[in-house]
Amino acid sequence: MTTYDIVLANGRILDGCGNPWFWGDLAIQQGKIVAIAPAGTLQGSQTVNCAGRFVAPGFIDIHTHSDLSILVNHQAESAVRQGVTTQVIGNCGMSPAPVDEAHIDEIRSQWGPISDQPEVSWEWRTFAGYLKTLQSCGLGINLAALAGHGALRIAVMGLDEGNATATQLDQMKGLLAEAMQAGAFGMSTGLVYPPGCYASTEEIIALCRVVSKYHGLYTSHIRGERETILDAVAEAIYIGCEAGVPVQISHNAPKYGAPYDAHANLRLVEEARRQGQDVTVDNDVHTDLAPTLTGGLPQHIMDRPSSELSDMLRNPQVRNQIRDEIVQDLKPAFGPVGLLKHGQWQRITLLHAPKNPEVVGKTIQTIANERGKEPFDTYFDLIIENGHAAEAIFDYIDETNIRILLQHPAVMISSDGQVLAPYGFLNDPIPYQPCSYGEFPGVLERYVRDEPVLTLQEAIRKMTSFPAQRLGLQDRGVLREGAWADIVIFDLERIRDRATNLYPHTYPFENYPHQYPEGIDYVFVNGAMVVDGEEHTGELPGVVLGHRI
Ligand SMILES: [Zn+2]
């Protein structure tokens, strides 16, 4: 009888393809799955007793923003503790490469304070250079990178609001081709954020033709997820059609202010698929987001220094102009701004306000009542008082839509979070990102075990083989002989997300500061055990994956 390196014995094996579990043993040798057989038949030098637990492919998170935080926390704690073994970075138009010397300050400013951390060297200029930096630091998980359209545009024309000239477009195409050759899986856009919001549809099509040449993927934070959501979905599909690229519509839940529920945008996706276009969707299951209050300001001023924003908001005339611009929303702003536009002040709860901590835990509506001011003015006053340090929880998604999306076969699960850890820089100030700690266990706990919104095998498919297929990863996301041994072993009965806080909030906030989930007992990345009995082993077996052309 062969003795394998490691045998995962007597588990309920879920292959990741949507099939129900079966009792089995699984053997790992040199990073790969080398045997799968009936329970009790395989022998290993090391045996993990999986009795009572499920054995599934490691989760693939197709939408994250860990581009810089993974440099600060190589172990990828918040991800791997959820069972995530691969993350896609470079989403929403934001990747930290390529970088042009003339515009390095602009790209750095987009990433905020993490940009100045000592671990974030900014020594790279090219996309290949950035990937090399990532790989050289040792990784707790695998990474797949997208080239951000915003980064390409900043490298060529900074935060210029105008159209790209023919020469500038050619330069962007050149940088994108370089990124694709270096191993990028495609290009992402963030069409509500600067500078993506300044780009025409034609600019994106021209760039996607380069992606098409390398058989990559186009992913998009679309141009408005509220009032204009159907136009924005249609634009993404049109871009894919014109350029001949598969399309992934990112975190595509309608946000507060959208006139339709999620069925309406899913119908556009279904129609495109009927016509032979490869369009898919991902979504996160949280109804809230905790950006800075300044993130709600018009795009062309939102990144200015706090002092400059204070001066603007102290001038009554400028303040009125800014208010009008927010309400008109001509260049659709990101989702949470719908709450400002529609006066939903009771759905905005203060999280950080260093200059007036007494407002934390209260809604803008309550603070306004206490101050005897209009809520919109209160919002602006809190920015004057705290600048970019003021953050709030915006409850801007209806949970009904999350269920609709979860149940659609063309929708996979993504976190839209990033690698975090409950210590050090990544915990100061303490972030509110339940998706970064609790996405995948939360789905299993709330939408599989406690309420049968999804079957277990379908939930696992949406976390594993489906995103793997989307990325062209034929040897991950499934439990099959010959595949890489990215594996999670969990106890569905014990699974508990300890990061999610449901609306309406009570204060102090439940599950905040966030903690790691419970019930994710073992995680293997490329055959090495990274989580052992709910503890990180310190192993760094992750690799930077390259897109196969
Ligand atoms: Zn986004």
mmCIF file of N, CA and C in Angstrom, residues 277-338:
data_model
loop_
_atom_site.group_PDB
_atom_site.id
_atom_site.type_symbol
_atom_site.label_atom_id
_atom_site.label_comp_id
_atom_site.label_asym_id
_atom_site.label_seq_id
_atom_site.Cartn_x
_atom_site.Cartn_y
_atom_site.Cartn_z
ATOM 1 N N GLN A 277 -22.925 35.533 -25.579
ATOM 2 C CA GLN A 277 -21.867 36.330 -24.965
ATOM 3 C C GLN A 277 -21.585 35.824 -23.561
ATOM 4 N N ASP A 278 -20.308 35.711 -23.241
ATOM 5 C CA ASP A 278 -19.888 35.147 -21.959
ATOM 6 C C ASP A 278 -19.876 36.255 -20.898
ATOM 7 N N VAL A 279 -20.964 36.365 -20.159
ATOM 8 C CA VAL A 279 -21.096 37.399 -19.126
ATOM 9 C C VAL A 279 -21.473 36.722 -17.810
ATOM 10 N N THR A 280 -20.754 37.040 -16.754
ATOM 11 C CA THR A 280 -21.065 36.499 -15.430
ATOM 12 C C THR A 280 -20.980 37.619 -14.395
ATOM 13 N N VAL A 281 -21.375 37.288 -13.182
ATOM 14 C CA VAL A 281 -21.546 38.301 -12.137
ATOM 15 C C VAL A 281 -20.956 37.761 -10.834
ATOM 16 N N ASP A 282 -20.452 38.665 -9.982
ATOM 17 C CA ASP A 282 -20.152 38.236 -8.621
ATOM 18 C C ASP A 282 -20.816 39.182 -7.646
ATOM 19 N N ASN A 283 -20.964 38.723 -6.412
ATOM 20 C CA ASN A 283 -21.569 39.587 -5.398
ATOM 21 C C ASN A 283 -21.144 39.189 -3.997
ATOM 22 N N ASP A 284 -21.141 40.204 -3.146
ATOM 23 C CA ASP A 284 -20.821 40.072 -1.721
ATOM 24 C C ASP A 284 -22.148 40.074 -0.972
ATOM 25 N N VAL A 285 -22.225 39.384 0.168
ATOM 26 C CA VAL A 285 -23.522 39.247 0.836
ATOM 27 C C VAL A 285 -23.754 40.268 1.955
ATOM 28 N N HIS A 286 -22.951 41.308 2.001
ATOM 29 C CA HIS A 286 -23.169 42.308 3.042
ATOM 30 C C HIS A 286 -23.989 43.482 2.529
ATOM 31 N N THR A 287 -24.797 44.063 3.420
ATOM 32 C CA THR A 287 -25.684 45.149 2.989
ATOM 33 C C THR A 287 -25.052 46.512 3.252
ATOM 34 N N ASP A 288 -23.845 46.511 3.816
ATOM 35 C CA ASP A 288 -23.262 47.789 4.212
ATOM 36 C C ASP A 288 -21.835 47.957 3.719
ATOM 37 N N LEU A 289 -21.359 49.172 3.834
ATOM 38 C CA LEU A 289 -19.986 49.521 3.476
ATOM 39 C C LEU A 289 -19.607 50.679 4.388
ATOM 40 N N ALA A 290 -18.317 50.745 4.777
ATOM 41 C CA ALA A 290 -17.925 51.818 5.699
ATOM 42 C C ALA A 290 -16.822 52.698 5.102
ATOM 43 N N PRO A 291 -17.175 53.516 4.124
ATOM 44 C CA PRO A 291 -16.174 54.422 3.545
ATOM 45 C C PRO A 291 -16.009 55.686 4.399
ATOM 46 N N THR A 292 -15.097 56.536 3.979
ATOM 47 C CA THR A 292 -14.970 57.840 4.634
ATOM 48 C C THR A 292 -16.148 58.712 4.202
ATOM 49 N N LEU A 293 -16.471 59.696 5.021
ATOM 50 C CA LEU A 293 -17.545 60.617 4.605
ATOM 51 C C LEU A 293 -17.117 61.388 3.362
ATOM 52 N N THR A 294 -15.829 61.668 3.231
ATOM 53 C CA THR A 294 -15.361 62.412 2.053
ATOM 54 C C THR A 294 -15.552 61.598 0.773
ATOM 55 N N GLY A 295 -15.661 60.298 0.900
ATOM 56 C CA GLY A 295 -15.923 59.445 -0.267
ATOM 57 C C GLY A 295 -17.269 59.741 -0.916
ATOM 58 N N GLY A 296 -18.144 60.443 -0.198
ATOM 59 C CA GLY A 296 -19.441 60.810 -0.761
ATOM 60 C C GLY A 296 -19.422 62.123 -1.525
ATOM 61 N N LEU A 297 -18.269 62.824 -1.498
ATOM 62 C CA LEU A 297 -18.175 64.109 -2.206
ATOM 63 C C LEU A 297 -17.994 63.865 -3.713
ATOM 64 N N PRO A 298 -18.273 64.871 -4.542
ATOM 65 C CA PRO A 298 -18.084 64.689 -5.985
ATOM 66 C C PRO A 298 -16.662 64.211 -6.314
ATOM 67 N N GLN A 299 -16.571 63.377 -7.340
ATOM 68 C CA GLN A 299 -15.307 62.699 -7.644
ATOM 69 C C GLN A 299 -14.119 63.650 -7.814
ATOM 70 N N HIS A 300 -14.372 64.818 -8.428
ATOM 71 C CA HIS A 300 -13.229 65.685 -8.752
ATOM 72 C C HIS A 300 -12.643 66.389 -7.536
ATOM 73 N N ILE A 301 -13.332 66.338 -6.377
ATOM 74 C CA ILE A 301 -12.746 66.960 -5.172
ATOM 75 C C ILE A 301 -12.489 65.977 -4.033
ATOM 76 N N MET A 302 -13.036 64.756 -4.132
ATOM 77 C CA MET A 302 -13.037 63.849 -2.981
ATOM 78 C C MET A 302 -11.661 63.535 -2.415
ATOM 79 N N ASP A 303 -10.620 63.535 -3.255
ATOM 80 C CA ASP A 303 -9.282 63.160 -2.781
ATOM 81 C C ASP A 303 -8.434 64.354 -2.343
ATOM 82 N N ARG A 304 -9.014 65.558 -2.341
ATOM 83 C CA ARG A 304 -8.199 66.716 -1.935
ATOM 84 C C ARG A 304 -7.898 66.658 -0.442
ATOM 85 N N PRO A 305 -6.837 67.355 -0.001
ATOM 86 C CA PRO A 305 -6.479 67.324 1.429
ATOM 87 C C PRO A 305 -7.637 67.820 2.308
ATOM 88 N N SER A 306 -7.702 67.290 3.519
ATOM 89 C CA SER A 306 -8.787 67.633 4.450
ATOM 90 C C SER A 306 -8.936 69.143 4.621
ATOM 91 N N SER A 307 -7.801 69.850 4.749
ATOM 92 C CA SER A 307 -7.869 71.295 5.020
ATOM 93 C C SER A 307 -8.532 72.018 3.845
ATOM 94 N N GLU A 308 -8.214 71.571 2.649
ATOM 95 C CA GLU A 308 -8.792 72.200 1.457
ATOM 96 C C GLU A 308 -10.307 71.949 1.406
ATOM 97 N N LEU A 309 -10.695 70.724 1.738
ATOM 98 C CA LEU A 309 -12.137 70.395 1.731
ATOM 99 C C LEU A 309 -12.874 71.219 2.793
ATOM 100 N N SER A 310 -12.245 71.394 3.960
ATOM 101 C CA SER A 310 -12.860 72.202 5.026
ATOM 102 C C SER A 310 -13.103 73.620 4.546
ATOM 103 N N ASP A 311 -12.082 74.200 3.893
ATOM 104 C CA ASP A 311 -12.232 75.578 3.403
ATOM 105 C C ASP A 311 -13.399 75.660 2.422
ATOM 106 N N MET A 312 -13.480 74.682 1.523
ATOM 107 C CA MET A 312 -14.552 74.697 0.529
ATOM 108 C C MET A 312 -15.917 74.619 1.220
ATOM 109 N N LEU A 313 -16.029 73.722 2.204
ATOM 110 C CA LEU A 313 -17.334 73.494 2.831
ATOM 111 C C LEU A 313 -17.720 74.623 3.788
ATOM 112 N N ARG A 314 -16.729 75.440 4.184
ATOM 113 C CA ARG A 314 -17.038 76.583 5.051
ATOM 114 C C ARG A 314 -17.604 77.735 4.233
ATOM 115 N N ASN A 315 -17.365 77.729 2.943
ATOM 116 C CA ASN A 315 -17.879 78.774 2.062
ATOM 117 C C ASN A 315 -19.305 78.390 1.652
ATOM 118 N N PRO A 316 -20.320 79.164 2.126
ATOM 119 C CA PRO A 316 -21.719 78.750 1.903
ATOM 120 C C PRO A 316 -22.056 78.515 0.429
ATOM 121 N N GLN A 317 -21.487 79.344 -0.431
ATOM 122 C CA GLN A 317 -21.799 79.202 -1.857
ATOM 123 C C GLN A 317 -21.236 77.890 -2.410
ATOM 124 N N VAL A 318 -19.979 77.599 -2.054
ATOM 125 C CA VAL A 318 -19.345 76.357 -2.533
ATOM 126 C C VAL A 318 -20.056 75.151 -1.925
ATOM 127 N N ARG A 319 -20.417 75.274 -0.658
ATOM 128 C CA ARG A 319 -21.133 74.183 0.011
ATOM 129 C C ARG A 319 -22.423 73.846 -0.753
ATOM 130 N N ASN A 320 -23.158 74.900 -1.144
ATOM 131 C CA ASN A 320 -24.399 74.663 -1.890
ATOM 132 C C ASN A 320 -24.141 73.989 -3.232
ATOM 133 N N GLN A 321 -23.063 74.440 -3.892
ATOM 134 C CA GLN A 321 -22.717 73.827 -5.189
ATOM 135 C C GLN A 321 -22.415 72.340 -5.020
ATOM 136 N N ILE A 322 -21.659 72.027 -3.965
ATOM 137 C CA ILE A 322 -21.279 70.629 -3.729
ATOM 138 C C ILE A 322 -22.532 69.802 -3.449
ATOM 139 N N ARG A 323 -23.427 70.363 -2.633
ATOM 140 C CA ARG A 323 -24.677 69.655 -2.327
ATOM 141 C C ARG A 323 -25.473 69.396 -3.622
ATOM 142 N N ASP A 324 -25.573 70.426 -4.469
ATOM 143 C CA ASP A 324 -26.312 70.255 -5.739
ATOM 144 C C ASP A 324 -25.682 69.171 -6.589
ATOM 145 N N GLU A 325 -24.358 69.192 -6.628
ATOM 146 C CA GLU A 325 -23.658 68.216 -7.463
ATOM 147 C C GLU A 325 -23.911 66.786 -6.973
ATOM 148 N N ILE A 326 -23.923 66.615 -5.651
ATOM 149 C CA ILE A 326 -24.171 65.273 -5.096
ATOM 150 C C ILE A 326 -25.579 64.808 -5.460
ATOM 151 N N VAL A 327 -26.549 65.713 -5.312
ATOM 152 C CA VAL A 327 -27.944 65.322 -5.572
ATOM 153 C C VAL A 327 -28.164 65.076 -7.062
ATOM 154 N N GLN A 328 -27.537 65.912 -7.913
ATOM 155 C CA GLN A 328 -27.715 65.719 -9.369
ATOM 156 C C GLN A 328 -27.035 64.434 -9.837
ATOM 157 N N ASP A 329 -25.857 64.127 -9.276
ATOM 158 C CA ASP A 329 -25.218 62.830 -9.531
ATOM 159 C C ASP A 329 -25.008 62.588 -11.029
ATOM 160 N N LEU A 330 -24.564 63.642 -11.737
ATOM 161 C CA LEU A 330 -24.470 63.541 -13.199
ATOM 162 C C LEU A 330 -23.458 62.497 -13.657
ATOM 163 N N LYS A 331 -22.293 62.507 -12.995
ATOM 164 C CA LYS A 331 -21.367 61.385 -13.197
ATOM 165 C C LYS A 331 -21.660 60.446 -12.050
ATOM 166 N N PRO A 332 -22.458 59.387 -12.276
ATOM 167 C CA PRO A 332 -22.923 58.595 -11.136
ATOM 168 C C PRO A 332 -21.795 58.259 -10.157
ATOM 169 N N ALA A 333 -22.018 58.608 -8.897
ATOM 170 C CA ALA A 333 -21.017 58.326 -7.860
ATOM 171 C C ALA A 333 -21.215 56.908 -7.354
ATOM 172 N N PHE A 334 -20.314 56.425 -6.507
ATOM 173 C CA PHE A 334 -20.412 55.045 -6.045
ATOM 174 C C PHE A 334 -21.667 54.841 -5.181
ATOM 175 N N GLY A 335 -21.992 53.575 -4.965
ATOM 176 C CA GLY A 335 -23.267 53.189 -4.383
ATOM 177 C C GLY A 335 -23.742 53.976 -3.169
ATOM 178 N N PRO A 336 -22.910 54.101 -2.115
ATOM 179 C CA PRO A 336 -23.390 54.720 -0.878
ATOM 180 C C PRO A 336 -23.944 56.133 -1.058
ATOM 181 N N VAL A 337 -23.533 56.826 -2.117
ATOM 182 C CA VAL A 337 -23.996 58.203 -2.320
ATOM 183 C C VAL A 337 -25.516 58.256 -2.539
ATOM 184 N N GLY A 338 -26.108 57.124 -2.905
ATOM 185 C CA GLY A 338 -27.568 57.076 -3.033
ATOM 186 C C GLY A 338 -28.266 57.476 -1.734
#
